[in-house]
């Protein structure tokens, strides 16, 4: 089973600060997804990255897929309280139909 | 116009009971999934159906039985509930098998 390690596990910051969370593996992935889950709700897909070195932007969120397609990062600029949530990375497990999830980074943005 | 819906949202029941969770998607997707999220928020796949055919069956107790009457529905029946079954169960769907998944709001199951 390919493991996705997410760090940090918990992050608490003030509104307006910048932050980066990471998703790492020793395996190569064909693609990688980021989801955000708010309390009491299901995960919501934010982005899918496919190409090594790819950078995608979603407003204040910047996603990068590592050149070797083994890792990814999510950078948030000028965090807002609405960014609070559990950020999950996920990738298809090689040779199967399964999507494997990391354990997530729980982000709290304080006003 | 909810994309993926689950019922019930909350389910509290006693050990030994049998219960079902229903899921429906109106996205026209071909593939549906059941996930279990434990108290530490770890999300793990349980089952997947594509066009009503079971394609993923993880190592879950056979007390758990999914049923897909049609492409838009995937229900989960659980027999002889145990304390360890307490978790949040999420239904999801995707277009084909391209992995971008749309999740329902979850069903919080509490077994007492």
Short mmCIF file of C-alpha atoms in Angstrom, two decimals:
data_model
loop_
_atom_site.label_atom_id
_atom_site.label_comp_id
_atom_site.label_asym_id
_atom_site.label_seq_id
_atom_site.Cartn_x
_atom_site.Cartn_y
_atom_site.Cartn_z
CA UNK A 1 0.00 0.00 0.00
CA UNK A 2 1.33 3.38 -1.00
CA UNK A 3 1.37 5.77 1.92
CA UNK A 4 0.76 9.48 1.76
CA UNK A 5 2.33 11.35 4.64
CA UNK A 6 0.89 14.76 5.37
CA UNK A 7 2.57 17.41 7.48
CA UNK A 8 2.05 19.14 9.70
CA UNK A 9 -0.76 17.20 11.31
CA UNK A 10 -2.11 20.34 13.00
CA UNK A 11 -1.58 24.00 12.15
CA UNK A 12 -3.02 27.00 13.96
CA UNK A 13 -2.31 30.45 12.56
CA UNK A 14 -3.64 34.00 12.61
CA UNK A 15 -5.69 35.49 9.84
CA UNK A 16 -3.47 37.10 7.21
CA UNK A 17 -0.54 34.71 7.62
CA UNK A 18 0.81 32.48 4.89
CA UNK A 19 1.19 28.72 5.26
CA UNK A 20 2.30 25.63 3.41
CA UNK A 21 1.23 22.04 4.00
CA UNK A 22 2.87 19.02 2.49
CA UNK A 23 1.97 15.62 1.12
CA UNK A 24 4.85 13.20 0.63
CA UNK A 25 5.33 9.64 -0.50
CA UNK A 26 8.07 7.30 -1.64
CA UNK A 27 5.86 6.21 -4.54
CA UNK A 28 5.28 7.83 -7.89
CA UNK A 29 1.70 8.79 -8.67
CA UNK A 30 -0.07 9.32 -11.95
CA UNK A 31 -2.03 12.16 -10.35
CA UNK A 32 -2.74 13.66 -6.96
CA UNK A 33 -5.76 15.41 -5.54
CA UNK A 34 -6.35 17.85 -2.72
CA UNK A 35 -9.61 17.97 -0.80
CA UNK A 36 -10.87 20.24 1.98
CA UNK A 37 -13.25 18.91 4.59
CA UNK A 38 -15.16 21.19 6.92
CA UNK A 39 -16.63 19.94 10.21
CA UNK A 40 -19.76 17.87 9.70
CA UNK A 41 -19.37 17.73 5.93
CA UNK A 42 -17.82 15.54 3.30
CA UNK A 43 -14.50 16.30 1.59
CA UNK A 44 -14.69 18.68 -1.35
CA UNK A 45 -12.28 18.38 -4.24
CA UNK A 46 -10.05 21.43 -4.66
CA UNK A 47 -7.68 20.42 -7.42
CA UNK A 48 -6.11 17.55 -9.33
CA UNK A 49 -2.47 17.77 -10.43
CA UNK A 50 -1.18 15.43 -13.09
CA UNK A 51 2.12 16.61 -14.55
CA UNK A 52 5.41 16.63 -12.62
CA UNK A 53 6.27 20.21 -11.65
CA UNK A 54 2.74 21.39 -12.33
CA UNK A 55 1.51 24.45 -10.44
CA UNK A 56 -2.17 25.26 -10.14
CA UNK A 57 -3.72 28.28 -8.51
CA UNK A 58 -7.15 28.57 -6.99
CA UNK A 59 -7.53 32.16 -5.74
CA UNK A 60 -5.21 32.34 -2.72
CA UNK A 61 -4.35 28.63 -2.86
CA UNK A 62 -1.35 27.41 -4.84
CA UNK A 63 -0.86 23.70 -5.46
CA UNK A 64 2.37 22.17 -6.70
CA UNK A 65 3.12 18.65 -7.83
CA UNK A 66 6.71 17.57 -7.35
CA UNK A 67 8.90 17.04 -10.40
CA UNK A 68 9.14 13.34 -9.63
CA UNK A 69 5.40 13.10 -8.93
CA UNK A 70 6.05 11.77 -5.41
CA UNK A 71 5.02 14.81 -3.42
CA UNK A 72 2.83 17.87 -3.43
CA UNK A 73 2.39 21.08 -1.50
CA UNK A 74 -0.44 23.46 -0.84
CA UNK A 75 0.38 27.08 -0.11
CA UNK A 76 -2.23 29.50 1.19
CA UNK A 77 -1.56 33.22 1.00
CA UNK A 78 -3.14 35.61 3.50
CA UNK A 79 -5.19 32.93 5.22
CA UNK A 80 -8.79 33.69 6.14
CA UNK A 81 -10.99 32.13 8.81
CA UNK A 82 -12.96 30.49 6.01
CA UNK A 83 -9.87 28.45 5.13
CA UNK A 84 -10.25 26.51 8.37
CA UNK A 85 -10.71 22.82 7.74
CA UNK A 86 -9.06 19.45 7.22
CA UNK A 87 -6.90 19.35 4.10
CA UNK A 88 -6.52 15.89 2.61
CA UNK A 89 -4.31 14.75 -0.22
CA UNK A 90 -5.23 11.63 -2.17
CA UNK A 91 -3.77 9.61 -5.00
CA UNK A 92 -4.73 6.50 -6.94
CA UNK A 93 -2.99 3.41 -5.65
CA UNK A 94 -0.91 1.97 -8.45
CA UNK A 95 -2.45 -0.96 -10.25
CA UNK A 96 -5.82 -0.63 -8.59
CA UNK A 97 -8.97 1.43 -8.73
CA UNK A 98 -8.48 2.74 -5.20
CA UNK A 99 -7.93 6.30 -4.08
CA UNK A 100 -5.64 6.40 -1.04
CA UNK A 101 -5.90 9.32 1.34
CA UNK A 102 -3.37 10.92 3.63
CA UNK A 103 -4.31 11.51 7.26
CA UNK A 104 -4.78 15.19 6.66
CA UNK A 105 -3.64 18.53 8.01
CA UNK A 106 -6.10 20.19 10.34
CA UNK A 107 -5.84 23.93 9.75
CA UNK A 108 -7.30 26.50 12.12
CA UNK A 109 -7.22 30.15 11.11
CA UNK A 110 -7.91 32.42 14.05
CA UNK A 111 -9.44 35.88 13.65
CA UNK B 1 -30.21 19.97 -6.22
CA UNK B 2 -27.82 18.11 -3.87
CA UNK B 3 -25.23 16.18 -5.86
CA UNK B 4 -24.61 13.27 -3.47
CA UNK B 5 -27.06 12.74 -0.66
CA UNK B 6 -27.05 10.28 2.22
CA UNK B 7 -29.67 9.31 4.76
CA UNK B 8 -29.73 9.37 7.64
CA UNK B 9 -27.29 12.07 8.74
CA UNK B 10 -27.09 10.62 12.24
CA UNK B 11 -27.72 7.04 13.34
CA UNK B 12 -27.58 5.92 16.96
CA UNK B 13 -28.23 2.27 17.62
CA UNK B 14 -27.39 -0.56 19.97
CA UNK B 15 -24.94 -3.36 19.52
CA UNK B 16 -26.33 -6.32 17.64
CA UNK B 17 -28.82 -4.33 15.58
CA UNK B 18 -28.94 -4.24 11.78
CA UNK B 19 -29.03 -0.88 10.03
CA UNK B 20 -28.88 0.57 6.52
CA UNK B 21 -27.51 3.81 5.10
CA UNK B 22 -28.77 5.06 1.76
CA UNK B 23 -26.91 7.06 -0.86
CA UNK B 24 -28.07 8.69 -4.05
CA UNK B 25 -26.23 10.79 -6.61
CA UNK B 26 -27.78 12.93 -9.34
CA UNK B 27 -24.53 13.68 -11.18
CA UNK B 28 -24.94 10.93 -13.74
CA UNK B 29 -21.75 9.27 -12.50
CA UNK B 30 -20.99 5.62 -13.19
CA UNK B 31 -18.96 4.82 -10.08
CA UNK B 32 -19.96 5.04 -6.44
CA UNK B 33 -18.02 4.40 -3.25
CA UNK B 34 -18.37 3.90 0.48
CA UNK B 35 -15.68 5.26 2.78
CA UNK B 36 -15.24 5.02 6.53
CA UNK B 37 -13.70 7.91 8.47
CA UNK B 38 -12.53 7.02 11.95
CA UNK B 39 -12.22 9.24 15.01
CA UNK B 40 -8.77 10.35 13.88
CA UNK B 41 -10.24 11.53 10.58
CA UNK B 42 -8.52 8.81 8.54
CA UNK B 43 -10.58 8.17 5.42
CA UNK B 44 -10.47 4.66 4.05
CA UNK B 45 -12.30 3.09 1.15
CA UNK B 46 -14.61 0.17 1.84
CA UNK B 47 -16.38 -0.59 -1.44
CA UNK B 48 -16.74 0.68 -4.97
CA UNK B 49 -19.32 -0.07 -7.63
CA UNK B 50 -19.10 0.75 -11.32
CA UNK B 51 -22.32 0.45 -13.29
CA UNK B 52 -23.78 -1.67 -10.49
CA UNK B 53 -20.79 -4.02 -10.53
CA UNK B 54 -18.61 -4.41 -7.43
CA UNK B 55 -15.03 -3.41 -8.35
CA UNK B 56 -13.43 -2.73 -4.98
CA UNK B 57 -14.07 -4.77 -1.87
CA UNK B 58 -11.61 -3.91 0.84
CA UNK B 59 -10.98 -6.09 3.83
CA UNK B 60 -14.11 -5.24 5.75
CA UNK B 61 -16.17 -7.66 7.85
CA UNK B 62 -18.82 -9.47 5.84
CA UNK B 63 -21.38 -7.91 8.19
CA UNK B 64 -21.11 -4.98 5.78
CA UNK B 65 -22.97 -5.53 2.51
CA UNK B 66 -23.30 -2.88 -0.18
CA UNK B 67 -26.16 -2.97 -2.63
CA UNK B 68 -26.50 -1.00 -5.83
CA UNK B 69 -30.01 -1.21 -7.30
CA UNK B 70 -29.02 1.18 -10.11
CA UNK B 71 -26.18 3.50 -11.10
CA UNK B 72 -27.54 6.37 -9.03
CA UNK B 73 -27.86 4.48 -5.75
CA UNK B 74 -25.48 2.64 -3.47
CA UNK B 75 -26.76 1.52 -0.11
CA UNK B 76 -24.82 0.06 2.79
CA UNK B 77 -26.34 -2.54 5.08
CA UNK B 78 -24.63 -3.47 8.31
CA UNK B 79 -25.57 -6.55 10.31
CA UNK B 80 -24.89 -7.24 13.98
CA UNK B 81 -23.45 -3.83 14.70
CA UNK B 82 -20.43 -3.61 16.99
CA UNK B 83 -18.97 -0.76 19.04
CA UNK B 84 -16.03 -0.54 16.64
CA UNK B 85 -18.37 0.27 13.77
CA UNK B 86 -18.92 3.73 15.21
CA UNK B 87 -17.56 6.18 12.66
CA UNK B 88 -18.64 8.56 9.93
CA UNK B 89 -19.52 6.81 6.69
CA UNK B 90 -19.23 8.73 3.44
CA UNK B 91 -20.71 7.90 0.10
CA UNK B 92 -18.97 9.30 -2.98
CA UNK B 93 -19.28 9.13 -6.73
CA UNK B 94 -17.07 9.74 -9.73
CA UNK B 95 -17.44 9.89 -13.48
CA UNK B 96 -16.08 6.58 -14.64
CA UNK B 97 -12.96 5.60 -12.79
CA UNK B 98 -11.09 8.88 -13.09
CA UNK B 99 -10.82 9.26 -9.36
CA UNK B 100 -12.13 12.83 -8.90
CA UNK B 101 -14.70 12.08 -6.30
CA UNK B 102 -17.74 13.91 -5.03
CA UNK B 103 -18.66 13.14 -1.45
CA UNK B 104 -21.94 13.11 0.37
CA UNK B 105 -22.35 14.86 3.73
CA UNK B 106 -21.68 11.71 5.72
CA UNK B 107 -23.61 9.55 8.16
CA UNK B 108 -22.40 9.58 11.74
CA UNK B 109 -23.03 6.11 13.13
CA UNK B 110 -22.85 5.64 16.88
CA UNK B 111 -23.16 2.16 18.30
CA UNK B 112 -23.88 1.95 22.03
#
